[in-house]
XYZ file of C-alpha atoms in Angstrom:
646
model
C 0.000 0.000 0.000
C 1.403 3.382 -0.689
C 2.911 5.410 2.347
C 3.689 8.410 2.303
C 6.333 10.800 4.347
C 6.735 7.166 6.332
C 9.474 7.883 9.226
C 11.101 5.595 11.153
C 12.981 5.268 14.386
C 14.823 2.382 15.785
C 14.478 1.570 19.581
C 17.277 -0.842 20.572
C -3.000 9.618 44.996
C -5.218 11.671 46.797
C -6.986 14.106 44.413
C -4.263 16.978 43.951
C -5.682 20.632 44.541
C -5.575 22.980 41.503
C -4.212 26.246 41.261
C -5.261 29.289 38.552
C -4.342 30.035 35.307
C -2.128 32.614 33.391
C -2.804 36.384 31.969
C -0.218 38.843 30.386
C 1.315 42.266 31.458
C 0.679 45.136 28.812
C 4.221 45.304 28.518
C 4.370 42.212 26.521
C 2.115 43.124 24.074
C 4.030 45.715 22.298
C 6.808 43.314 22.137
C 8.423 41.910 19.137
C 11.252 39.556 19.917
C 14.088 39.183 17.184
C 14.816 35.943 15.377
C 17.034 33.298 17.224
C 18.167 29.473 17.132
C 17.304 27.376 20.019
C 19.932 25.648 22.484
C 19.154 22.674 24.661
C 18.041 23.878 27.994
C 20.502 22.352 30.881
C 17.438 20.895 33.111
C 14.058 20.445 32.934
C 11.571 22.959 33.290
C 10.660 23.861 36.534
C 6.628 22.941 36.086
C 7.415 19.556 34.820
C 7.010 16.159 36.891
C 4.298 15.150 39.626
C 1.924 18.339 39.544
C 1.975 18.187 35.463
C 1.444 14.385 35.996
C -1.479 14.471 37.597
C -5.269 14.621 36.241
C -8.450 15.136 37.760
C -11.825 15.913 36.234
C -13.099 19.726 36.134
C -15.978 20.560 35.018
C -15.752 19.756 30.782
C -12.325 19.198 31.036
C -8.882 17.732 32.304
C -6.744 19.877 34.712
C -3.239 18.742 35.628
C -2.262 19.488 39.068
C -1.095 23.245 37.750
C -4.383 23.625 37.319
C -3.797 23.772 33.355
C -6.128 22.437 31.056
C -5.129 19.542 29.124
C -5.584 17.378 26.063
C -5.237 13.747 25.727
C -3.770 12.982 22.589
C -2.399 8.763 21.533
C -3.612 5.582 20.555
C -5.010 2.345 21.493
C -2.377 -0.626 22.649
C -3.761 -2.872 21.178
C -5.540 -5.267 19.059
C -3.025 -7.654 20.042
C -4.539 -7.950 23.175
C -7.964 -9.589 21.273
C -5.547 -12.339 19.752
C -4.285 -15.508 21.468
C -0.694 -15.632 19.938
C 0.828 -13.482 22.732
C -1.553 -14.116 25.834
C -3.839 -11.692 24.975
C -1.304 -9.499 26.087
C -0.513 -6.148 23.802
C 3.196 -7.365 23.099
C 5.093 -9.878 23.324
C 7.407 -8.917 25.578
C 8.208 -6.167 27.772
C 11.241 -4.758 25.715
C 8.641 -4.701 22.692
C 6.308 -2.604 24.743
C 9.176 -0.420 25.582
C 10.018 0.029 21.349
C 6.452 0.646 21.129
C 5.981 3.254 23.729
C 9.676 5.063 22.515
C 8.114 5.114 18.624
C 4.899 6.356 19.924
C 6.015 9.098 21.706
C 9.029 10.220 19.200
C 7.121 9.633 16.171
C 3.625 11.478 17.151
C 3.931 12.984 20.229
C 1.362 11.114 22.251
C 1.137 11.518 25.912
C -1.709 9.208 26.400
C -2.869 5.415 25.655
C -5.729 3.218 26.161
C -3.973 -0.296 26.914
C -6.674 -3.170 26.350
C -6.746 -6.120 29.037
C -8.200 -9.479 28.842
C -10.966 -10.988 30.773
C -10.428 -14.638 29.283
C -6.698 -14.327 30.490
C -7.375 -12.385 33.637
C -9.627 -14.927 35.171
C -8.658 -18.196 33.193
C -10.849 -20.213 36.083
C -14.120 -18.565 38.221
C -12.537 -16.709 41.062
C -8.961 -17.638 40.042
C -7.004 -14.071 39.099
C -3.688 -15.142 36.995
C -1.242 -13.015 38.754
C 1.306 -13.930 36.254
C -0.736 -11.885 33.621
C -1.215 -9.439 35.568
C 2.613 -9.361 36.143
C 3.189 -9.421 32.549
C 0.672 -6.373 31.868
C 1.973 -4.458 34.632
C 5.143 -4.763 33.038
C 4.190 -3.576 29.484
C 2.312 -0.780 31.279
C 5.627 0.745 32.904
C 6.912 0.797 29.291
C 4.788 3.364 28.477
C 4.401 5.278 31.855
C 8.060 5.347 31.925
C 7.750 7.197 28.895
C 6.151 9.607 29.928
C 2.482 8.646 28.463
C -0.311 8.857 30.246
C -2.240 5.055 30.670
C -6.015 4.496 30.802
C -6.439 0.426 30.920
C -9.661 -0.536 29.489
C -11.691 -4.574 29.954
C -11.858 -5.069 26.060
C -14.775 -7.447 24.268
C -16.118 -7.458 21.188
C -18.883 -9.995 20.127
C -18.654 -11.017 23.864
C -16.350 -14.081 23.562
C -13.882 -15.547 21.242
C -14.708 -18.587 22.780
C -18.322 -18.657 21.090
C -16.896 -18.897 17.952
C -16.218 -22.252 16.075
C -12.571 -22.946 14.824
C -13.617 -23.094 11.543
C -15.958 -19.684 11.497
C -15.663 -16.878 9.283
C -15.263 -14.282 12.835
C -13.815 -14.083 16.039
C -14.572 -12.413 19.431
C -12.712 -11.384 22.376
C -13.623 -10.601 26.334
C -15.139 -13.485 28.669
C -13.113 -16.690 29.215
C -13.971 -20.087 28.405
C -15.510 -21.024 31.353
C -18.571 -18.380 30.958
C -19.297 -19.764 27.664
C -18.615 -23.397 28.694
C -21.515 -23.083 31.621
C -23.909 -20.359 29.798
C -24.508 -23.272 27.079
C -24.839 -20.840 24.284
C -26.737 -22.094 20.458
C -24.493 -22.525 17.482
C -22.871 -19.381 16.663
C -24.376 -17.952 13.377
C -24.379 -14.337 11.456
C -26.576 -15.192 9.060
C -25.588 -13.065 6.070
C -23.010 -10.718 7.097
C -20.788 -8.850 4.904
C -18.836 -7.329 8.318
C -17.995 -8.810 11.722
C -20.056 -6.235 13.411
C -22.993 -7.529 12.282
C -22.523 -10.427 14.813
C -23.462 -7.963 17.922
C -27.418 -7.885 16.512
C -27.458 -10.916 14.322
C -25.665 -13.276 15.854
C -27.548 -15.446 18.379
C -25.066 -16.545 20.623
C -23.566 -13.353 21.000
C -26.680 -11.700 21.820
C -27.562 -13.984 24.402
C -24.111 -14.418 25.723
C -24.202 -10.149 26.054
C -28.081 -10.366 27.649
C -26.604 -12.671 30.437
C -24.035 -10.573 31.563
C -26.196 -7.430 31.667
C -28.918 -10.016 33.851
C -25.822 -11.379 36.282
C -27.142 -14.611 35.209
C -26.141 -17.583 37.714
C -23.626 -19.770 35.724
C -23.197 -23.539 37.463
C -19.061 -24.017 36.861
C -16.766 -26.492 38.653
C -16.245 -23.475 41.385
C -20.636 -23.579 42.409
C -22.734 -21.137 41.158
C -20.896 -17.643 39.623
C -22.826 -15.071 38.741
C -21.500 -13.563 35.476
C -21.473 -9.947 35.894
C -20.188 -10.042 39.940
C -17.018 -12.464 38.479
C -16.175 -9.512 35.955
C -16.512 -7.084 38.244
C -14.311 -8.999 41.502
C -11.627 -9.435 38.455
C -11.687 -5.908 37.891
C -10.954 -4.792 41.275
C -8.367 -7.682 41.711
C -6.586 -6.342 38.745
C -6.957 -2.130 39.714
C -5.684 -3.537 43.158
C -2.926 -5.404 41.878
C -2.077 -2.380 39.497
C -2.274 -0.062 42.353
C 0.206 -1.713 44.425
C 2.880 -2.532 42.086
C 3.189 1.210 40.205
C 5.253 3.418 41.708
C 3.929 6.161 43.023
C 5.133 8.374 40.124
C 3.816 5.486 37.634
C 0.382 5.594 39.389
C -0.059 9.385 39.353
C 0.596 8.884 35.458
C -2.472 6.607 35.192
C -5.580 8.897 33.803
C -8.221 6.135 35.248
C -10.329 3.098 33.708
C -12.398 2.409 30.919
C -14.624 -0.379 32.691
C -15.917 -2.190 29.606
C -15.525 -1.564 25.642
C -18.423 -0.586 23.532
C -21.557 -1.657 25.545
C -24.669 -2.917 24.157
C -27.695 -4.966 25.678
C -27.323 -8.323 23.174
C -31.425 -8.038 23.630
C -33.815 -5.745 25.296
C -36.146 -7.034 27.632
C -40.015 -6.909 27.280
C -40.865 -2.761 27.100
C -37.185 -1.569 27.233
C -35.247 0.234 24.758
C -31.774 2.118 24.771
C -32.445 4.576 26.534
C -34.310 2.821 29.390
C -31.562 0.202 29.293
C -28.882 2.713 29.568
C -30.585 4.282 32.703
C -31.586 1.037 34.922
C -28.852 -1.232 33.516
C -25.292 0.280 32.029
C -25.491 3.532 34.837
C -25.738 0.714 37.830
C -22.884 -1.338 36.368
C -20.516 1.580 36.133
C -22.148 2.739 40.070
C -20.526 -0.930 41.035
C -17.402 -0.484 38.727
C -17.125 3.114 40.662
C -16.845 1.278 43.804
C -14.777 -1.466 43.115
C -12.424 1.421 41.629
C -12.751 3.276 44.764
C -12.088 0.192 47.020
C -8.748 -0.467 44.885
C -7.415 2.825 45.870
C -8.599 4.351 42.693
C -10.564 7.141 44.406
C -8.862 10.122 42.934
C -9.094 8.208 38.940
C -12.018 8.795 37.179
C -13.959 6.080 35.357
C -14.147 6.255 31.130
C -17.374 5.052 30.886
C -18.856 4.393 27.344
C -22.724 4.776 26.134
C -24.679 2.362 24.378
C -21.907 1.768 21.317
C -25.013 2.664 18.659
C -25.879 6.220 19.918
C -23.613 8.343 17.895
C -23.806 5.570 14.243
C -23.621 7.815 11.192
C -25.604 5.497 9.516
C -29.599 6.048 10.648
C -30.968 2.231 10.549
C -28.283 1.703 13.212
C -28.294 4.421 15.295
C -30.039 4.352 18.738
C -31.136 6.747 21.545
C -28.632 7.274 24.088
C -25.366 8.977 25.041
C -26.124 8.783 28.661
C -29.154 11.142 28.419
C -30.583 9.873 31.364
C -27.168 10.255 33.636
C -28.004 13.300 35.000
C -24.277 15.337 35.813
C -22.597 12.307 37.429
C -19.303 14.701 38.435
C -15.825 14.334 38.693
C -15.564 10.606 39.366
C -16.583 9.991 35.342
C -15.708 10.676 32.122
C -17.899 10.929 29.384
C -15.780 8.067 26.590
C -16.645 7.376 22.990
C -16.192 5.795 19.957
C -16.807 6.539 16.323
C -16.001 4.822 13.031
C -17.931 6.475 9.864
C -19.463 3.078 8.433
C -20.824 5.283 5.612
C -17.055 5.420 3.972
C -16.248 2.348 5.533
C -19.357 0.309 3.493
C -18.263 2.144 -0.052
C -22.123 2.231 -0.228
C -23.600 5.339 1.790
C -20.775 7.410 0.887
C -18.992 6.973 -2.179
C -16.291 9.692 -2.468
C -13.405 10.782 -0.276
C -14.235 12.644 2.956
C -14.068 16.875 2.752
C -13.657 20.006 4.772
C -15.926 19.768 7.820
C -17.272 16.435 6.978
C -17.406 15.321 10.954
C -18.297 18.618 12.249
C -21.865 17.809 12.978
C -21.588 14.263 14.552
C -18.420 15.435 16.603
C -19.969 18.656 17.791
C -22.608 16.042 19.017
C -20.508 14.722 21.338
C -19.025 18.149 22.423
C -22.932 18.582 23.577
C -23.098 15.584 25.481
C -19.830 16.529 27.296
C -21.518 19.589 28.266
C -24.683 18.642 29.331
C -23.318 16.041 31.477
C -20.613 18.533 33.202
C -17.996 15.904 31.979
C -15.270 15.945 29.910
C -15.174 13.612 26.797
C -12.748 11.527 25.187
C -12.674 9.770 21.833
C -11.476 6.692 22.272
C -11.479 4.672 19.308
C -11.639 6.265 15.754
C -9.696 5.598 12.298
C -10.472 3.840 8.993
C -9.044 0.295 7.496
C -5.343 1.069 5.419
C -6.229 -1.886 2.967
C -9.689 -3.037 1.127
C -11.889 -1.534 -0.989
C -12.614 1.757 0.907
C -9.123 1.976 1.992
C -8.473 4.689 -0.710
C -10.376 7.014 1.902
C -8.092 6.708 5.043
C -6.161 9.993 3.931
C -9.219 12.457 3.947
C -11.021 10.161 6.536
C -8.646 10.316 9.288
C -7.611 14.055 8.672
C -11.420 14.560 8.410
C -11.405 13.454 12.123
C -8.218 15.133 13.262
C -10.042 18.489 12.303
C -13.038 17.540 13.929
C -11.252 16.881 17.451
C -9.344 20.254 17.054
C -12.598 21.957 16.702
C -16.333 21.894 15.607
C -15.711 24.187 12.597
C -15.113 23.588 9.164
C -11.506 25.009 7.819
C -13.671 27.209 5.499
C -15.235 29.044 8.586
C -12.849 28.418 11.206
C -11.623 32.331 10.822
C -14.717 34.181 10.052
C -16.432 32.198 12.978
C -13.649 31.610 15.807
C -15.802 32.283 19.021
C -17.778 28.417 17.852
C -14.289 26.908 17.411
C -15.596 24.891 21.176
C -13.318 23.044 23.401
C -10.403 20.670 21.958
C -11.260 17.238 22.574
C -8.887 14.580 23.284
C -8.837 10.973 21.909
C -6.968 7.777 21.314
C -6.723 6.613 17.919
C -7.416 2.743 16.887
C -4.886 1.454 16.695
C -0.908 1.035 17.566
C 0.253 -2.420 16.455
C 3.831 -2.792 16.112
C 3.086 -6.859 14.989
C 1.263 -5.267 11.965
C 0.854 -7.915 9.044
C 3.679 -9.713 10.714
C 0.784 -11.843 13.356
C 1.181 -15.777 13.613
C -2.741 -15.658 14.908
C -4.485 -18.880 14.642
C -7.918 -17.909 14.361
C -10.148 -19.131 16.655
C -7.712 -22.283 18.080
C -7.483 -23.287 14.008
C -3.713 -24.278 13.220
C -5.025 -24.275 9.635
C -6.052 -20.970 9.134
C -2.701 -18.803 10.383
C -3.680 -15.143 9.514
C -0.489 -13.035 9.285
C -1.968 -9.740 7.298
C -2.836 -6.624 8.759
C -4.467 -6.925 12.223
C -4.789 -10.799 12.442
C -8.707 -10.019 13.218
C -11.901 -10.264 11.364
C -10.018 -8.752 8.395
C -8.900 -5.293 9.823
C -6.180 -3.441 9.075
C -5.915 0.048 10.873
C -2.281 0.201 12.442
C -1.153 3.591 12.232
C 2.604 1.868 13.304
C 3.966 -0.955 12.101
C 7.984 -2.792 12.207
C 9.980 -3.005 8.869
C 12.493 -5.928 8.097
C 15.107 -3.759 10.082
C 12.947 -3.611 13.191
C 12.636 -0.173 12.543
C 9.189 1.645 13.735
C 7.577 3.438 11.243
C 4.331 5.013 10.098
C 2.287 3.931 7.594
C 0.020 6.737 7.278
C 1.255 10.618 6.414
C 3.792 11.878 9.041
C 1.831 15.337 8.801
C -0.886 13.806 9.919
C -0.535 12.016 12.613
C 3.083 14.045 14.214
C 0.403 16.585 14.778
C 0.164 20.109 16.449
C -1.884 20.488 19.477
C -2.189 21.895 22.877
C -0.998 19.613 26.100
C -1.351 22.166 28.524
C -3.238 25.629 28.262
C -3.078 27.947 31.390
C -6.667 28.868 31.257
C -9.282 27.834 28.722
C -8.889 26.691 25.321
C -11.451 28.935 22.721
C -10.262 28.361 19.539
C -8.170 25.677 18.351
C -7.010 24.780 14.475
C -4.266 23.030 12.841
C -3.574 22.831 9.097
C -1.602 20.098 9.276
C -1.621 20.244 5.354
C -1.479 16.484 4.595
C -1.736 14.336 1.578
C -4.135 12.072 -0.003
C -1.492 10.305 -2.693
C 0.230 13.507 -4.354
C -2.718 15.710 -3.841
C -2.050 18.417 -0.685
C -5.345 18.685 1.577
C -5.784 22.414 2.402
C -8.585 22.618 4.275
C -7.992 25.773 6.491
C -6.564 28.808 4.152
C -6.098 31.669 5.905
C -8.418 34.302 4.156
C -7.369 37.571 2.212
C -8.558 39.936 4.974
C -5.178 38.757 6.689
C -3.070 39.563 3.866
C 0.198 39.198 6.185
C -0.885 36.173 8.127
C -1.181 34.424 4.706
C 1.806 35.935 3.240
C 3.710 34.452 6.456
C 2.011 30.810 6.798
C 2.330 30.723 2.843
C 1.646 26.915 2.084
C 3.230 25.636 5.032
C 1.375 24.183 8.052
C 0.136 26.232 11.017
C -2.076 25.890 13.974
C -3.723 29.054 15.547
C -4.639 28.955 19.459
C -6.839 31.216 21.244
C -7.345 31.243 25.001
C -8.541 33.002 28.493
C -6.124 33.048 31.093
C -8.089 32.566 34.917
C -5.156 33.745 36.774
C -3.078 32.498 39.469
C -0.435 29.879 37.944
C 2.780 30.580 36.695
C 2.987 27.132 34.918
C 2.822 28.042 31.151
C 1.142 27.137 28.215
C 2.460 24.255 25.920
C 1.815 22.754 22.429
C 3.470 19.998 20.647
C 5.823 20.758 17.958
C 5.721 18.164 15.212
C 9.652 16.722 14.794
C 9.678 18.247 11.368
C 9.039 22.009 12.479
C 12.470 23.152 12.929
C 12.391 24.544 16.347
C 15.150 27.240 14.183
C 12.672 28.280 11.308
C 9.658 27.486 13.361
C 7.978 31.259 13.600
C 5.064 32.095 16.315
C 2.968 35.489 16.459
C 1.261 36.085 19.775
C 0.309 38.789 21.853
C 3.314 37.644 23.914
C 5.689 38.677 21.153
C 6.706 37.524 17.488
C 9.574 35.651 16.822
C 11.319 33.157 14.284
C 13.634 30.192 16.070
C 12.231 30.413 19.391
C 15.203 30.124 22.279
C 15.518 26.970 24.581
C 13.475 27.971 27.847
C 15.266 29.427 30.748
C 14.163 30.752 33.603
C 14.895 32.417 36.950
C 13.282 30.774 39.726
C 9.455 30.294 38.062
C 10.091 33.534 35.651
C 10.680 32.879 32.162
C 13.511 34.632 30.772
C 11.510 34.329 27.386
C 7.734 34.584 26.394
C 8.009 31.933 23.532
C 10.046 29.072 23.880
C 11.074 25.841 23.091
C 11.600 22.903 25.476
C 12.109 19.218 25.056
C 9.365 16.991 25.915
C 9.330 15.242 28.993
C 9.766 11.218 29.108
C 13.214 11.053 27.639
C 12.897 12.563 23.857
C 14.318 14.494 21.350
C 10.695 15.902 20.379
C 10.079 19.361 21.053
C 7.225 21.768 22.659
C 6.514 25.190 22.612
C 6.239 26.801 25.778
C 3.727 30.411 26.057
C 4.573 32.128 29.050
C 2.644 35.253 30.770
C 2.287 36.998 33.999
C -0.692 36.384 36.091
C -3.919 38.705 34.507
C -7.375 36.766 34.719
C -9.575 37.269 31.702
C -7.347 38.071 29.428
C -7.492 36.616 25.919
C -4.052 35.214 24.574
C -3.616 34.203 20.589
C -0.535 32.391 19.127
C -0.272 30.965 15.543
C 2.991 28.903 15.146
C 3.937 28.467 11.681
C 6.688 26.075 9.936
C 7.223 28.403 7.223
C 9.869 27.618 4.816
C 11.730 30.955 4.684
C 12.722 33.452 7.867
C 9.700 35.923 7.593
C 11.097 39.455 8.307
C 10.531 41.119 11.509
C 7.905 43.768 9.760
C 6.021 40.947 8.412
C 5.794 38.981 11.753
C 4.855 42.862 13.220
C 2.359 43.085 10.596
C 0.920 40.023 11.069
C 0.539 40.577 14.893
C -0.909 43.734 14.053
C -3.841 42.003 11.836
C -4.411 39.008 14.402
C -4.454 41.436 17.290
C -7.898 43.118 15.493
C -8.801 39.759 14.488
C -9.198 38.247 17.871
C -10.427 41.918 19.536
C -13.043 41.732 16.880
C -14.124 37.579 17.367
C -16.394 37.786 19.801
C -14.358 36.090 22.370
């Protein structure tokens, strides 16, 4: 498949208090700093380590214990977890999570994960935890705390069981062990007429019934007595938050965002007189109540719990979609966090929509769950998205997957985003689906089946959607634009994100996406971004910490012709941050990223002044702009942003 700008690198608890935000002193603002190159700085920054670790829920978003906003940005690790060749396990070994978390975090910038566990290999026998799994996981976890990455864990499943599926079918599941299935006595397994796996969750008989039972706690007679189906997932669960809790560190722990309790929920069948909604409301809100308490019990009270809807409420596609989002959920506070997924099944079927995705395409349905976030007072989190790299629709991916980038960064389409900042709404974070360093190199025999050894792409129901994958020199490298995915966006904002946008300018074959031009009222911003990238971020200081703002620098903006315009100052080459004490000795700088890599961040500094409204556009550029264009441009984004309604 083709892959382009592919880059690869070899790898050989209580609830923290927040403090206030940032403002700026008028002095600043008639500032224009001179060009300079950036030098390593001797130490790190001052406001980096525990209190920049931490996360608690506030309100509609994340706050780090500086009290700065921040974004979740990563992936999911992984599907290797759904396959039996490794344990269900992500890697293989602990060394190979350690390559994976290094690539991750120099090759994208990612500072969170969602790391998939197994039921089946959790609990192998009712009531009997494996501890040596847990070791194992615990281990591969570390890998990418250690590197600085955020974790949430999360119980995967999909169809409900692998084990309900015959060696010789055309799908596979993963989630309960053997023993559920063994005792629930489940019918022959059977799609029907299914032209994608996912049909299995409605059509498929003994997945529905399998799903029904654990949503009823049905009473399961097993070679242990009588198990109840639900209370066995949910004593595994603690076991394995306990387990986790003692054997972090307490710097690894603080690093752990909290727990997705259970992947993409659905009923299997409604009962006599229920439907989503009603089922959401008396049956998925107790289950995460319990989860919430078994958390709490585990020493997980200061973690909030990623709880999913019904999977169906947010389907593109209208025959599928159904009521729900957690309507009924009331504002359930800081000890949840409002998690979703979303796949557009129009592209993917080649059917419902037959070209290439385009400017704004997921404004709407993302914007959706932006409402949901704030009428449940929580913040939200989307964490599975992408499209398949091979197949028929695979020609999509490019304008797909940027389609959804730009919908994360903000609800507006690029061809409004400057005439209409003030709706730009809150950044939301996510983990993409999926990083598999294993990628079409799997020995996965497919449901037990020694004769059917799938080796392409994901190794599962035909999927492909590794953004990552090893070459023949064990080098990591991605298969999908660098632009892309090595992507702009803000970690940490002293205050409150209002506008976000990032042109990251990537390519669909030899054809540039340009989504977001900057329009001819800002002669001089346009003349100065030219046809580079840029990203443009607007935000409200609330006073009271001197921890500044940061965004990720993609590795391929030269920190030395990277150019920002702000109210704090204009400059091309940004210096390496310094400081006195907590001072800054520079507005804008640069800074290496924390967790042991060469990957850079910009770093916004300002006095103390709540309410003010800070701008900074940070542009790659591909010449030195000259200091009365980067004053001009100031000029004309200074009346832009007075004049936006902020």
């Amino acid at each position: 498949m083709p892959t382009h700008e592919t880059r690869g690198i070899r790898i050989g608890r209580p609830r923290p208090g927040r403090t206030r935000s940032l403002g700026v002193a008028a002095a600043l603002l008639a500032a224009v700093a001179a060009p300079g190159t950036p030098a390593a700085a001797a130490e790190a920054p001052w406001f980096d380590g525990r209190a920049a670790d931490q996360m608690t829920v506030d309100g509609t978003r994340f706050a780090d214990g500086h009290g700065r906003e921040i974004v979740l940005r990563g992936f999911n690790v992984s599907g290797e977890t759904k396959l039996e060749e490794n344990g269900g396990l992500p890697f293989a070994t602990t060394a190979d999570a350690r390559t994976s978390a290094a690539a991750m975090r120099n090759l994208t910038g990612a500072n969170a994960v969602r790391f998939l566990l197994s039921w089946a290999h959790a609990e192998p026998e009712p009531g009997q935890v494996d501890t040596a799994y847990l070791e194992k996981a615990t281990a591969q976890m570390k890998a990418f705390l250690d590197a600085g990455i955020r974790v949430f864990p999360d119980f995967h499943q999909d169809l409900y069981s692998g084990r309900l599926f015959d060696k010789d079918s055309w799908y596979s599941g993963d989630g309960a062990p053997k023993w559920v299935i063994d005792a629930g006595g489940y019918p022959k397994e059977s799609c029907g007429i299914c032209v994608h796996w996912g049909q299995n969750i409605t059509q498929n008989q003994a997945v529905r019934d399998a799903t029904r039972d654990f949503w009823r706690n049905r009473a399961l007679t097993t070679g242990a007595g009588t198990v109840r189906v639900q209370d066995a997932f949910l004593a595994t669960a603690g076991t394995t938050m306990t387990y986790l809790a003692r054997h972090l560190t307490d710097e690894q722990f603080t690093r752990v965002a909290g727990f997705d309790p259970l992947n993409e929920p659905y009923a299997g069948a409604y009962e006599d007189g229920q439907n989503s909604r009603t089922w959401e409301k008396s049956v998925l809100w107790p289950f995460y109540e319990k989860f919430r308490a078994r958390m709490d019990a585990a020493g997980w009270q200061a973690k909030p719990a990623f709880v999913e809807p019904n999977m169906f409420w947010n389907s593109n596609l209208d025959f599928q979609r159904q009521e729900g989002g957690l309507l009924d959920a009331g504002k359930p506070g800081p000890d949840y966090v409002f998690n979703t997924h979303y796949y557009d099944q129009k592209a993917i079927s080649g059917i419902f929509m037959p070209g290439k995705a385009a400017d704004g395409q997921y404004a709407g349905d993302f914007g959706a769950l932006r409402d949901r976030s704030t009428a449940l007072d929580l913040p939200a989190v989307m964490s599975e998205f992408g499209h398949p790299l091979t197949g028929f629709t695979s020609d999509k991916a490019p304008t797909v997957v940027k389609g959804m980038y730009q919908a994360l960064d903000s609800r507006l389409p690029g061809a409004t985003w400057w005439t209409r900042p003030a709706a730009s709404g809150a950044v939301l974070s996510s983990t993409q689906w999926q990083w598999d360093i294993y990628s079409g190199r799997h020995h996965e025999a497919m449901n037990g089946n020694t004769g059917k050894v799938l080796t392409e792409g994901d190794a599962w129901n035909g999927e492909d959607l590794s953004a990552v994958r090893l070459d023949d020199s064990g080098d990591a490298g991605l298969r999908k634009d660098t632009r892309l995915l090595d992507r702009l966006y803000p970690r940490a904002v002293a205050g409150r994100t209002l506008a976000f946008t990032f042109e990251d300018r990537s390519r669909d074959g030899s054809t540039t996406l340009s989504w977001n031009r900057v329009p001819s009222s800002l002669p001089n911003v346009a003349e100065l971004t030219g046809s580079g990238r840029y990203g443009m971020l607007v935000w409200r200081s609330d006073g009271g910490t001197e921890a500044p703002t940061e965004l990720r620098l993609p590795r391929d903006f030269d920190p030395a012709r990277t150019t920002v315009v702000s109210d704090l100052g204009a400059v091309t080459g940004p210096p390496a941050y310094t400081a006195h004490g907590h001072t800054a000795d520079h507005p804008i700088a640069t800074a290496a990223e924390p967790g042991g890599t060469d990957a850079r961040r910009l770093v916004l500094s300002a006095p103390a002044d709540a309410g003010t409204v800070h701008y900074a556009l940070i542009a790659d550029g591909t010449a030195a702009p000259s200091a009365e264009l980067r004053a001009a441009a100031r000029r004309e984004l200074t009346a832009w942003a007075a004049d936006a309604g902020f």
